[in-house]
Amino acid sequence: MTKITYIDYQGNSKTIDVENGLTVMEGAIQNDIPGIDADCGGGMACATCHVYVKEEWLDKLPKKEDGEEDMLDMAYEPNKFSRLSCQVLVSDELDGLTVSIPLKQG
Ligand code: FES
């Protein structure tokens, strides 16, 4: 189990123990975090799982694949902290990761 903190569009934060091997998106869905809809179920085809990662975590996450970058271009206000949460696998190295959910996804 790895602790992931989700900050919703209202600034409420929730820290959850997510099973390793799940994605950050799946951890949110299983725990009813608002704002991560994951319409495509993790297929990198919707961008409704878009999150912003805290700066100190940017380099610790697995690198983006080309498809993720393309899909993020279609997300709401992407920036250099943007990731698709369905593409980030939870592991011990991510313990303490904090992600926030864009306002528009509320
Ligand atoms: S769930 Fe659709 S892109 Fe992540």
PDB file of N, CA and C and ligand atoms in Angstrom:
ATOM      1  N   MET A   1       0.838  -1.200   0.000  1.00  0.00           N
ATOM      2  CA  MET A   1       0.000   0.000   0.000  1.00  0.00           C
ATOM      3  C   MET A   1       0.879   1.257   0.000  1.00  0.00           C
ATOM      4  N   THR A   2       0.451   2.203  -0.744  1.00  0.00           N
ATOM      5  CA  THR A   2       1.210   3.438  -0.905  1.00  0.00           C
ATOM      6  C   THR A   2       0.271   4.609  -0.667  1.00  0.00           C
ATOM      7  N   LYS A   3       0.727   5.584   0.094  1.00  0.00           N
ATOM      8  CA  LYS A   3      -0.135   6.733   0.393  1.00  0.00           C
ATOM      9  C   LYS A   3      -0.113   7.747  -0.752  1.00  0.00           C
ATOM     10  N   ILE A   4      -1.289   8.028  -1.267  1.00  0.00           N
ATOM     11  CA  ILE A   4      -1.427   9.040  -2.311  1.00  0.00           C
ATOM     12  C   ILE A   4      -2.410  10.090  -1.788  1.00  0.00           C
ATOM     13  N   THR A   5      -2.052  11.353  -1.936  1.00  0.00           N
ATOM     14  CA  THR A   5      -2.955  12.430  -1.520  1.00  0.00           C
ATOM     15  C   THR A   5      -3.580  13.051  -2.760  1.00  0.00           C
ATOM     16  N   TYR A   6      -4.901  13.118  -2.745  1.00  0.00           N
ATOM     17  CA  TYR A   6      -5.659  13.735  -3.840  1.00  0.00           C
ATOM     18  C   TYR A   6      -6.240  15.041  -3.306  1.00  0.00           C
ATOM     19  N   ILE A   7      -6.014  16.121  -4.036  1.00  0.00           N
ATOM     20  CA  ILE A   7      -6.597  17.414  -3.654  1.00  0.00           C
ATOM     21  C   ILE A   7      -7.664  17.748  -4.693  1.00  0.00           C
ATOM     22  N   ASP A   8      -8.912  17.859  -4.255  1.00  0.00           N
ATOM     23  CA  ASP A   8      -9.965  18.083  -5.233  1.00  0.00           C
ATOM     24  C   ASP A   8     -10.053  19.558  -5.613  1.00  0.00           C
ATOM     25  N   TYR A   9     -10.959  19.859  -6.532  1.00  0.00           N
ATOM     26  CA  TYR A   9     -11.042  21.199  -7.099  1.00  0.00           C
ATOM     27  C   TYR A   9     -11.469  22.230  -6.070  1.00  0.00           C
ATOM     28  N   GLN A  10     -11.972  21.779  -4.930  1.00  0.00           N
ATOM     29  CA  GLN A  10     -12.335  22.735  -3.870  1.00  0.00           C
ATOM     30  C   GLN A  10     -11.217  22.891  -2.840  1.00  0.00           C
ATOM     31  N   GLY A  11     -10.121  22.199  -3.072  1.00  0.00           N
ATOM     32  CA  GLY A  11      -8.993  22.305  -2.148  1.00  0.00           C
ATOM     33  C   GLY A  11      -9.046  21.309  -1.012  1.00  0.00           C
ATOM     34  N   ASN A  12     -10.042  20.422  -1.019  1.00  0.00           N
ATOM     35  CA  ASN A  12     -10.105  19.389   0.019  1.00  0.00           C
ATOM     36  C   ASN A  12      -9.100  18.298  -0.307  1.00  0.00           C
ATOM     37  N   SER A  13      -8.326  17.889   0.701  1.00  0.00           N
ATOM     38  CA  SER A  13      -7.378  16.834   0.399  1.00  0.00           C
ATOM     39  C   SER A  13      -7.741  15.554   1.144  1.00  0.00           C
ATOM     40  N   LYS A  14      -7.468  14.444   0.478  1.00  0.00           N
ATOM     41  CA  LYS A  14      -7.760  13.128   1.038  1.00  0.00           C
ATOM     42  C   LYS A  14      -6.540  12.263   0.799  1.00  0.00           C
ATOM     43  N   THR A  15      -6.022  11.664   1.848  1.00  0.00           N
ATOM     44  CA  THR A  15      -4.880  10.761   1.677  1.00  0.00           C
ATOM     45  C   THR A  15      -5.379   9.327   1.782  1.00  0.00           C
ATOM     46  N   ILE A  16      -5.021   8.543   0.802  1.00  0.00           N
ATOM     47  CA  ILE A  16      -5.578   7.198   0.667  1.00  0.00           C
ATOM     48  C   ILE A  16      -4.451   6.190   0.502  1.00  0.00           C
ATOM     49  N   ASP A  17      -4.634   5.019   1.100  1.00  0.00           N
ATOM     50  CA  ASP A  17      -3.701   3.910   0.856  1.00  0.00           C
ATOM     51  C   ASP A  17      -4.140   3.215  -0.420  1.00  0.00           C
ATOM     52  N   VAL A  18      -3.314   3.291  -1.442  1.00  0.00           N
ATOM     53  CA  VAL A  18      -3.648   2.669  -2.722  1.00  0.00           C
ATOM     54  C   VAL A  18      -2.744   1.450  -2.904  1.00  0.00           C
ATOM     55  N   GLU A  19      -3.349   0.383  -3.368  1.00  0.00           N
ATOM     56  CA  GLU A  19      -2.619  -0.858  -3.575  1.00  0.00           C
ATOM     57  C   GLU A  19      -1.572  -0.671  -4.674  1.00  0.00           C
ATOM     58  N   ASN A  20      -0.371  -1.162  -4.463  1.00  0.00           N
ATOM     59  CA  ASN A  20       0.649  -1.093  -5.510  1.00  0.00           C
ATOM     60  C   ASN A  20       0.180  -1.884  -6.729  1.00  0.00           C
ATOM     61  N   GLY A  21       0.510  -1.365  -7.900  1.00  0.00           N
ATOM     62  CA  GLY A  21       0.105  -2.043  -9.133  1.00  0.00           C
ATOM     63  C   GLY A  21      -1.150  -1.438  -9.731  1.00  0.00           C
ATOM     64  N   LEU A  22      -1.938  -0.745  -8.908  1.00  0.00           N
ATOM     65  CA  LEU A  22      -3.058   0.013  -9.467  1.00  0.00           C
ATOM     66  C   LEU A  22      -2.497   1.308 -10.035  1.00  0.00           C
ATOM     67  N   THR A  23      -3.325   2.024 -10.782  1.00  0.00           N
ATOM     68  CA  THR A  23      -2.891   3.341 -11.228  1.00  0.00           C
ATOM     69  C   THR A  23      -3.425   4.395 -10.260  1.00  0.00           C
ATOM     70  N   VAL A  24      -2.866   5.588 -10.350  1.00  0.00           N
ATOM     71  CA  VAL A  24      -3.347   6.701  -9.518  1.00  0.00           C
ATOM     72  C   VAL A  24      -4.823   6.960  -9.828  1.00  0.00           C
ATOM     73  N   MET A  25      -5.207   6.781 -11.093  1.00  0.00           N
ATOM     74  CA  MET A  25      -6.617   6.933 -11.478  1.00  0.00           C
ATOM     75  C   MET A  25      -7.476   5.890 -10.771  1.00  0.00           C
ATOM     76  N   GLU A  26      -7.054   4.631 -10.789  1.00  0.00           N
ATOM     77  CA  GLU A  26      -7.866   3.576 -10.167  1.00  0.00           C
ATOM     78  C   GLU A  26      -8.018   3.809  -8.666  1.00  0.00           C
ATOM     79  N   GLY A  27      -6.969   4.306  -8.039  1.00  0.00           N
ATOM     80  CA  GLY A  27      -7.063   4.634  -6.617  1.00  0.00           C
ATOM     81  C   GLY A  27      -8.126   5.691  -6.365  1.00  0.00           C
ATOM     82  N   ALA A  28      -8.230   6.647  -7.269  1.00  0.00           N
ATOM     83  CA  ALA A  28      -9.234   7.704  -7.118  1.00  0.00           C
ATOM     84  C   ALA A  28     -10.637   7.154  -7.329  1.00  0.00           C
ATOM     85  N   ILE A  29     -10.804   6.352  -8.354  1.00  0.00           N
ATOM     86  CA  ILE A  29     -12.133   5.796  -8.668  1.00  0.00           C
ATOM     87  C   ILE A  29     -12.621   4.929  -7.499  1.00  0.00           C
ATOM     88  N   GLN A  30     -11.744   4.090  -6.995  1.00  0.00           N
ATOM     89  CA  GLN A  30     -12.150   3.175  -5.918  1.00  0.00           C
ATOM     90  C   GLN A  30     -12.501   3.911  -4.631  1.00  0.00           C
ATOM     91  N   ASN A  31     -12.050   5.136  -4.534  1.00  0.00           N
ATOM     92  CA  ASN A  31     -12.288   5.875  -3.297  1.00  0.00           C
ATOM     93  C   ASN A  31     -13.158   7.115  -3.506  1.00  0.00           C
ATOM     94  N   ASP A  32     -13.866   7.133  -4.617  1.00  0.00           N
ATOM     95  CA  ASP A  32     -14.842   8.189  -4.888  1.00  0.00           C
ATOM     96  C   ASP A  32     -14.262   9.590  -4.804  1.00  0.00           C
ATOM     97  N   ILE A  33     -13.077   9.757  -5.369  1.00  0.00           N
ATOM     98  CA  ILE A  33     -12.502  11.103  -5.434  1.00  0.00           C
ATOM     99  C   ILE A  33     -13.206  11.857  -6.563  1.00  0.00           C
ATOM    100  N   PRO A  34     -13.830  12.985  -6.271  1.00  0.00           N
ATOM    101  CA  PRO A  34     -14.545  13.692  -7.330  1.00  0.00           C
ATOM    102  C   PRO A  34     -13.586  14.345  -8.329  1.00  0.00           C
ATOM    103  N   GLY A  35     -14.001  14.357  -9.593  1.00  0.00           N
ATOM    104  CA  GLY A  35     -13.220  15.080 -10.590  1.00  0.00           C
ATOM    105  C   GLY A  35     -12.324  14.203 -11.435  1.00  0.00           C
ATOM    106  N   ILE A  36     -12.189  12.925 -11.070  1.00  0.00           N
ATOM    107  CA  ILE A  36     -11.450  11.997 -11.929  1.00  0.00           C
ATOM    108  C   ILE A  36     -12.482  11.017 -12.467  1.00  0.00           C
ATOM    109  N   ASP A  37     -12.944  11.277 -13.697  1.00  0.00           N
ATOM    110  CA  ASP A  37     -14.037  10.470 -14.242  1.00  0.00           C
ATOM    111  C   ASP A  37     -13.529   9.232 -14.966  1.00  0.00           C
ATOM    112  N   ALA A  38     -12.375   9.360 -15.588  1.00  0.00           N
ATOM    113  CA  ALA A  38     -11.776   8.215 -16.293  1.00  0.00           C
ATOM    114  C   ALA A  38     -12.765   7.573 -17.267  1.00  0.00           C
ATOM    115  N   ASP A  39     -13.327   8.379 -18.121  1.00  0.00           N
ATOM    116  CA  ASP A  39     -14.359   7.905 -19.050  1.00  0.00           C
ATOM    117  C   ASP A  39     -13.910   6.739 -19.924  1.00  0.00           C
ATOM    118  N   CYS A  40     -12.635   6.713 -20.285  1.00  0.00           N
ATOM    119  CA  CYS A  40     -12.196   5.648 -21.196  1.00  0.00           C
ATOM    120  C   CYS A  40     -11.651   4.444 -20.445  1.00  0.00           C
ATOM    121  N   GLY A  41     -11.695   4.482 -19.127  1.00  0.00           N
ATOM    122  CA  GLY A  41     -11.282   3.322 -18.342  1.00  0.00           C
ATOM    123  C   GLY A  41      -9.787   3.075 -18.327  1.00  0.00           C
ATOM    124  N   GLY A  42      -9.016   4.080 -18.639  1.00  0.00           N
ATOM    125  CA  GLY A  42      -7.562   3.926 -18.577  1.00  0.00           C
ATOM    126  C   GLY A  42      -6.920   3.684 -19.926  1.00  0.00           C
ATOM    127  N   GLY A  43      -7.667   3.884 -20.983  1.00  0.00           N
ATOM    128  CA  GLY A  43      -7.153   3.598 -22.322  1.00  0.00           C
ATOM    129  C   GLY A  43      -6.408   4.747 -22.977  1.00  0.00           C
ATOM    130  N   MET A  44      -6.097   5.799 -22.220  1.00  0.00           N
ATOM    131  CA  MET A  44      -5.380   6.968 -22.732  1.00  0.00           C
ATOM    132  C   MET A  44      -6.146   7.602 -23.896  1.00  0.00           C
ATOM    133  N   ALA A  45      -7.459   7.667 -23.764  1.00  0.00           N
ATOM    134  CA  ALA A  45      -8.278   8.169 -24.867  1.00  0.00           C
ATOM    135  C   ALA A  45      -9.307   9.206 -24.430  1.00  0.00           C
ATOM    136  N   CYS A  46      -9.175   9.773 -23.216  1.00  0.00           N
ATOM    137  CA  CYS A  46     -10.232  10.705 -22.815  1.00  0.00           C
ATOM    138  C   CYS A  46      -9.715  11.960 -22.091  1.00  0.00           C
ATOM    139  N   ALA A  47      -8.640  11.836 -21.353  1.00  0.00           N
ATOM    140  CA  ALA A  47      -8.055  12.948 -20.581  1.00  0.00           C
ATOM    141  C   ALA A  47      -8.932  13.407 -19.419  1.00  0.00           C
ATOM    142  N   THR A  48      -9.963  12.652 -19.058  1.00  0.00           N
ATOM    143  CA  THR A  48     -10.759  13.030 -17.885  1.00  0.00           C
ATOM    144  C   THR A  48     -10.119  12.519 -16.589  1.00  0.00           C
ATOM    145  N   CYS A  49      -8.933  11.986 -16.697  1.00  0.00           N
ATOM    146  CA  CYS A  49      -8.198  11.569 -15.494  1.00  0.00           C
ATOM    147  C   CYS A  49      -7.002  12.489 -15.266  1.00  0.00           C
ATOM    148  N   HIS A  50      -7.008  13.622 -15.955  1.00  0.00           N
ATOM    149  CA  HIS A  50      -5.912  14.601 -15.871  1.00  0.00           C
ATOM    150  C   HIS A  50      -5.716  15.101 -14.436  1.00  0.00           C
ATOM    151  N   VAL A  51      -4.475  15.116 -13.986  1.00  0.00           N
ATOM    152  CA  VAL A  51      -4.150  15.696 -12.671  1.00  0.00           C
ATOM    153  C   VAL A  51      -2.871  16.523 -12.800  1.00  0.00           C
ATOM    154  N   TYR A  52      -2.692  17.390 -11.820  1.00  0.00           N
ATOM    155  CA  TYR A  52      -1.427  18.115 -11.693  1.00  0.00           C
ATOM    156  C   TYR A  52      -0.627  17.460 -10.564  1.00  0.00           C
ATOM    157  N   VAL A  53       0.644  17.219 -10.849  1.00  0.00           N
ATOM    158  CA  VAL A  53       1.527  16.569  -9.884  1.00  0.00           C
ATOM    159  C   VAL A  53       2.338  17.642  -9.183  1.00  0.00           C
ATOM    160  N   LYS A  54       2.543  17.496  -7.894  1.00  0.00           N
ATOM    161  CA  LYS A  54       3.385  18.467  -7.173  1.00  0.00           C
ATOM    162  C   LYS A  54       4.794  18.460  -7.768  1.00  0.00           C
ATOM    163  N   GLU A  55       5.379  19.641  -7.848  1.00  0.00           N
ATOM    164  CA  GLU A  55       6.655  19.803  -8.543  1.00  0.00           C
ATOM    165  C   GLU A  55       7.722  18.799  -8.096  1.00  0.00           C
ATOM    166  N   GLU A  56       7.831  18.585  -6.793  1.00  0.00           N
ATOM    167  CA  GLU A  56       8.909  17.713  -6.306  1.00  0.00           C
ATOM    168  C   GLU A  56       8.756  16.265  -6.767  1.00  0.00           C
ATOM    169  N   TRP A  57       7.580  15.932  -7.296  1.00  0.00           N
ATOM    170  CA  TRP A  57       7.354  14.556  -7.740  1.00  0.00           C
ATOM    171  C   TRP A  57       7.579  14.378  -9.235  1.00  0.00           C
ATOM    172  N   LEU A  58       7.682  15.467  -9.961  1.00  0.00           N
ATOM    173  CA  LEU A  58       7.725  15.373 -11.424  1.00  0.00           C
ATOM    174  C   LEU A  58       8.768  14.391 -11.929  1.00  0.00           C
ATOM    175  N   ASP A  59       9.975  14.490 -11.400  1.00  0.00           N
ATOM    176  CA  ASP A  59      11.068  13.650 -11.907  1.00  0.00           C
ATOM    177  C   ASP A  59      11.020  12.236 -11.344  1.00  0.00           C
ATOM    178  N   LYS A  60      10.216  12.023 -10.335  1.00  0.00           N
ATOM    179  CA  LYS A  60      10.191  10.689  -9.724  1.00  0.00           C
ATOM    180  C   LYS A  60       9.181   9.763 -10.399  1.00  0.00           C
ATOM    181  N   LEU A  61       8.296  10.343 -11.192  1.00  0.00           N
ATOM    182  CA  LEU A  61       7.286   9.526 -11.863  1.00  0.00           C
ATOM    183  C   LEU A  61       7.868   8.917 -13.129  1.00  0.00           C
ATOM    184  N   PRO A  62       7.313   7.764 -13.538  1.00  0.00           N
ATOM    185  CA  PRO A  62       7.729   7.209 -14.832  1.00  0.00           C
ATOM    186  C   PRO A  62       7.479   8.226 -15.934  1.00  0.00           C
ATOM    187  N   LYS A  63       8.366   8.229 -16.914  1.00  0.00           N
ATOM    188  CA  LYS A  63       8.257   9.215 -18.011  1.00  0.00           C
ATOM    189  C   LYS A  63       6.974   9.009 -18.816  1.00  0.00           C
ATOM    190  N   LYS A  64       6.516  10.109 -19.420  1.00  0.00           N
ATOM    191  CA  LYS A  64       5.324  10.025 -20.268  1.00  0.00           C
ATOM    192  C   LYS A  64       5.654   9.332 -21.579  1.00  0.00           C
ATOM    193  N   GLU A  65       4.689   8.595 -22.084  1.00  0.00           N
ATOM    194  CA  GLU A  65       4.818   8.076 -23.443  1.00  0.00           C
ATOM    195  C   GLU A  65       4.242   9.122 -24.396  1.00  0.00           C
ATOM    196  N   ASP A  66       4.545   8.973 -25.692  1.00  0.00           N
ATOM    197  CA  ASP A  66       4.084   9.960 -26.670  1.00  0.00           C
ATOM    198  C   ASP A  66       2.570  10.139 -26.624  1.00  0.00           C
ATOM    199  N   GLY A  67       1.856   9.050 -26.538  1.00  0.00           N
ATOM    200  CA  GLY A  67       0.393   9.107 -26.553  1.00  0.00           C
ATOM    201  C   GLY A  67      -0.157   9.916 -25.407  1.00  0.00           C
ATOM    202  N   GLU A  68       0.516   9.854 -24.265  1.00  0.00           N
ATOM    203  CA  GLU A  68       0.030  10.606 -23.105  1.00  0.00           C
ATOM    204  C   GLU A  68       0.156  12.101 -23.359  1.00  0.00           C
ATOM    205  N   GLU A  69       1.276  12.482 -23.931  1.00  0.00           N
ATOM    206  CA  GLU A  69       1.495  13.909 -24.232  1.00  0.00           C
ATOM    207  C   GLU A  69       0.411  14.423 -25.195  1.00  0.00           C
ATOM    208  N   ASP A  70       0.115  13.623 -26.214  1.00  0.00           N
ATOM    209  CA  ASP A  70      -0.901  14.028 -27.196  1.00  0.00           C
ATOM    210  C   ASP A  70      -2.264  14.192 -26.539  1.00  0.00           C
ATOM    211  N   MET A  71      -2.596  13.269 -25.668  1.00  0.00           N
ATOM    212  CA  MET A  71      -3.917  13.324 -25.028  1.00  0.00           C
ATOM    213  C   MET A  71      -3.976  14.505 -24.050  1.00  0.00           C
ATOM    214  N   LEU A  72      -2.865  14.782 -23.396  1.00  0.00           N
ATOM    215  CA  LEU A  72      -2.851  15.914 -22.458  1.00  0.00           C
ATOM    216  C   LEU A  72      -3.091  17.239 -23.174  1.00  0.00           C
ATOM    217  N   ASP A  73      -2.699  17.294 -24.446  1.00  0.00           N
ATOM    218  CA  ASP A  73      -2.953  18.515 -25.210  1.00  0.00           C
ATOM    219  C   ASP A  73      -4.442  18.817 -25.269  1.00  0.00           C
ATOM    220  N   MET A  74      -5.249  17.778 -25.129  1.00  0.00           N
ATOM    221  CA  MET A  74      -6.701  17.959 -25.202  1.00  0.00           C
ATOM    222  C   MET A  74      -7.329  18.126 -23.817  1.00  0.00           C
ATOM    223  N   ALA A  75      -6.536  18.019 -22.787  1.00  0.00           N
ATOM    224  CA  ALA A  75      -7.072  18.150 -21.428  1.00  0.00           C
ATOM    225  C   ALA A  75      -7.354  19.617 -21.120  1.00  0.00           C
ATOM    226  N   TYR A  76      -8.051  19.850 -20.025  1.00  0.00           N
ATOM    227  CA  TYR A  76      -8.346  21.215 -19.606  1.00  0.00           C
ATOM    228  C   TYR A  76      -7.100  21.844 -18.994  1.00  0.00           C
ATOM    229  N   GLU A  77      -6.626  22.935 -19.598  1.00  0.00           N
ATOM    230  CA  GLU A  77      -5.467  23.685 -19.116  1.00  0.00           C
ATOM    231  C   GLU A  77      -4.285  22.821 -18.681  1.00  0.00           C
ATOM    232  N   PRO A  78      -3.721  22.076 -19.603  1.00  0.00           N
ATOM    233  CA  PRO A  78      -2.535  21.296 -19.245  1.00  0.00           C
ATOM    234  C   PRO A  78      -1.336  22.206 -19.000  1.00  0.00           C
ATOM    235  N   ASN A  79      -0.438  21.789 -18.147  1.00  0.00           N
ATOM    236  CA  ASN A  79       0.810  22.520 -17.962  1.00  0.00           C
ATOM    237  C   ASN A  79       1.917  21.514 -17.686  1.00  0.00           C
ATOM    238  N   LYS A  80       3.087  22.005 -17.291  1.00  0.00           N
ATOM    239  CA  LYS A  80       4.205  21.063 -17.180  1.00  0.00           C
ATOM    240  C   LYS A  80       4.036  20.091 -16.006  1.00  0.00           C
ATOM    241  N   PHE A  81       3.056  20.326 -15.171  1.00  0.00           N
ATOM    242  CA  PHE A  81       2.819  19.414 -14.048  1.00  0.00           C
ATOM    243  C   PHE A  81       1.728  18.385 -14.364  1.00  0.00           C
ATOM    244  N   SER A  82       1.235  18.431 -15.592  1.00  0.00           N
ATOM    245  CA  SER A  82       0.098  17.574 -15.957  1.00  0.00           C
ATOM    246  C   SER A  82       0.513  16.135 -16.211  1.00  0.00           C
ATOM    247  N   ARG A  83      -0.314  15.228 -15.741  1.00  0.00           N
ATOM    248  CA  ARG A  83      -0.193  13.804 -16.086  1.00  0.00           C
ATOM    249  C   ARG A  83      -1.590  13.220 -16.237  1.00  0.00           C
ATOM    250  N   LEU A  84      -1.660  12.147 -17.022  1.00  0.00           N
ATOM    251  CA  LEU A  84      -2.885  11.352 -17.023  1.00  0.00           C
ATOM    252  C   LEU A  84      -2.729  10.359 -15.875  1.00  0.00           C
ATOM    253  N   SER A  85      -3.629  10.422 -14.923  1.00  0.00           N
ATOM    254  CA  SER A  85      -3.434   9.581 -13.730  1.00  0.00           C
ATOM    255  C   SER A  85      -3.598   8.099 -14.045  1.00  0.00           C
ATOM    256  N   CYS A  86      -4.202   7.778 -15.203  1.00  0.00           N
ATOM    257  CA  CYS A  86      -4.328   6.355 -15.565  1.00  0.00           C
ATOM    258  C   CYS A  86      -3.008   5.798 -16.069  1.00  0.00           C
ATOM    259  N   GLN A  87      -2.032   6.660 -16.294  1.00  0.00           N
ATOM    260  CA  GLN A  87      -0.739   6.196 -16.810  1.00  0.00           C
ATOM    261  C   GLN A  87       0.329   6.152 -15.722  1.00  0.00           C
ATOM    262  N   VAL A  88      -0.055   6.452 -14.492  1.00  0.00           N
ATOM    263  CA  VAL A  88       0.927   6.465 -13.403  1.00  0.00           C
ATOM    264  C   VAL A  88       0.648   5.281 -12.484  1.00  0.00           C
ATOM    265  N   LEU A  89       1.554   4.306 -12.522  1.00  0.00           N
ATOM    266  CA  LEU A  89       1.390   3.106 -11.696  1.00  0.00           C
ATOM    267  C   LEU A  89       1.870   3.376 -10.277  1.00  0.00           C
ATOM    268  N   VAL A  90       1.081   2.923  -9.332  1.00  0.00           N
ATOM    269  CA  VAL A  90       1.419   3.125  -7.922  1.00  0.00           C
ATOM    270  C   VAL A  90       2.459   2.081  -7.491  1.00  0.00           C
ATOM    271  N   SER A  91       3.510   2.567  -6.837  1.00  0.00           N
ATOM    272  CA  SER A  91       4.539   1.671  -6.306  1.00  0.00           C
ATOM    273  C   SER A  91       5.104   2.327  -5.052  1.00  0.00           C
ATOM    274  N   ASP A  92       5.943   1.570  -4.317  1.00  0.00           N
ATOM    275  CA  ASP A  92       6.515   2.110  -3.073  1.00  0.00           C
ATOM    276  C   ASP A  92       7.203   3.450  -3.297  1.00  0.00           C
ATOM    277  N   GLU A  93       7.814   3.606  -4.468  1.00  0.00           N
ATOM    278  CA  GLU A  93       8.562   4.851  -4.746  1.00  0.00           C
ATOM    279  C   GLU A  93       7.647   6.066  -4.749  1.00  0.00           C
ATOM    280  N   LEU A  94       6.375   5.853  -4.933  1.00  0.00           N
ATOM    281  CA  LEU A  94       5.449   6.992  -5.019  1.00  0.00           C
ATOM    282  C   LEU A  94       4.805   7.317  -3.669  1.00  0.00           C
ATOM    283  N   ASP A  95       5.267   6.686  -2.598  1.00  0.00           N
ATOM    284  CA  ASP A  95       4.634   6.932  -1.302  1.00  0.00           C
ATOM    285  C   ASP A  95       4.697   8.420  -0.953  1.00  0.00           C
ATOM    286  N   GLY A  96       3.557   9.008  -0.702  1.00  0.00           N
ATOM    287  CA  GLY A  96       3.500  10.437  -0.368  1.00  0.00           C
ATOM    288  C   GLY A  96       3.152  11.321  -1.552  1.00  0.00           C
ATOM    289  N   LEU A  97       2.981  10.710  -2.722  1.00  0.00           N
ATOM    290  CA  LEU A  97       2.645  11.495  -3.922  1.00  0.00           C
ATOM    291  C   LEU A  97       1.376  12.334  -3.700  1.00  0.00           C
ATOM    292  N   THR A  98       1.425  13.577  -4.152  1.00  0.00           N
ATOM    293  CA  THR A  98       0.238  14.440  -4.069  1.00  0.00           C
ATOM    294  C   THR A  98      -0.139  14.889  -5.472  1.00  0.00           C
ATOM    295  N   VAL A  99      -1.402  14.714  -5.808  1.00  0.00           N
ATOM    296  CA  VAL A  99      -1.899  15.183  -7.105  1.00  0.00           C
ATOM    297  C   VAL A  99      -3.109  16.079  -6.872  1.00  0.00           C
ATOM    298  N   SER A 100      -3.251  17.102  -7.702  1.00  0.00           N
ATOM    299  CA  SER A 100      -4.470  17.912  -7.589  1.00  0.00           C
ATOM    300  C   SER A 100      -5.252  17.855  -8.891  1.00  0.00           C
ATOM    301  N   ILE A 101      -6.541  18.045  -8.735  1.00  0.00           N
ATOM    302  CA  ILE A 101      -7.471  17.847  -9.831  1.00  0.00           C
ATOM    303  C   ILE A 101      -7.870  19.219 -10.385  1.00  0.00           C
ATOM    304  N   PRO A 102      -7.770  19.397 -11.700  1.00  0.00           N
ATOM    305  CA  PRO A 102      -8.082  20.706 -12.272  1.00  0.00           C
ATOM    306  C   PRO A 102      -9.515  21.154 -11.946  1.00  0.00           C
ATOM    307  N   LEU A 103      -9.661  22.447 -11.775  1.00  0.00           N
ATOM    308  CA  LEU A 103     -10.939  23.056 -11.411  1.00  0.00           C
ATOM    309  C   LEU A 103     -12.073  22.611 -12.329  1.00  0.00           C
ATOM    310  N   LYS A 104     -11.817  22.625 -13.615  1.00  0.00           N
ATOM    311  CA  LYS A 104     -12.861  22.357 -14.593  1.00  0.00           C
ATOM    312  C   LYS A 104     -13.397  20.933 -14.482  1.00  0.00           C
ATOM    313  N   GLN A 105     -12.628  20.032 -13.887  1.00  0.00           N
ATOM    314  CA  GLN A 105     -13.071  18.642 -13.780  1.00  0.00           C
ATOM    315  C   GLN A 105     -13.954  18.402 -12.567  1.00  0.00           C
ATOM    316  N   GLY A 106     -14.322  19.479 -11.886  1.00  0.00           N
ATOM    317  CA  GLY A 106     -15.123  19.310 -10.702  1.00  0.00           C
ATOM    318  C   GLY A 106     -16.567  18.958 -10.984  1.00  0.00           C
TER     319      GLY A 106
HETATM  320  S1  FES B   1      -8.817   7.357 -18.070  1.00  0.00           S
HETATM  321 FE1  FES B   1      -9.050   8.099 -20.071  1.00  0.00          FE
HETATM  322  S2  FES B   1      -7.097   8.938 -20.474  1.00  0.00           S
HETATM  323 FE2  FES B   1      -6.917   8.230 -18.464  1.00  0.00          FE
END
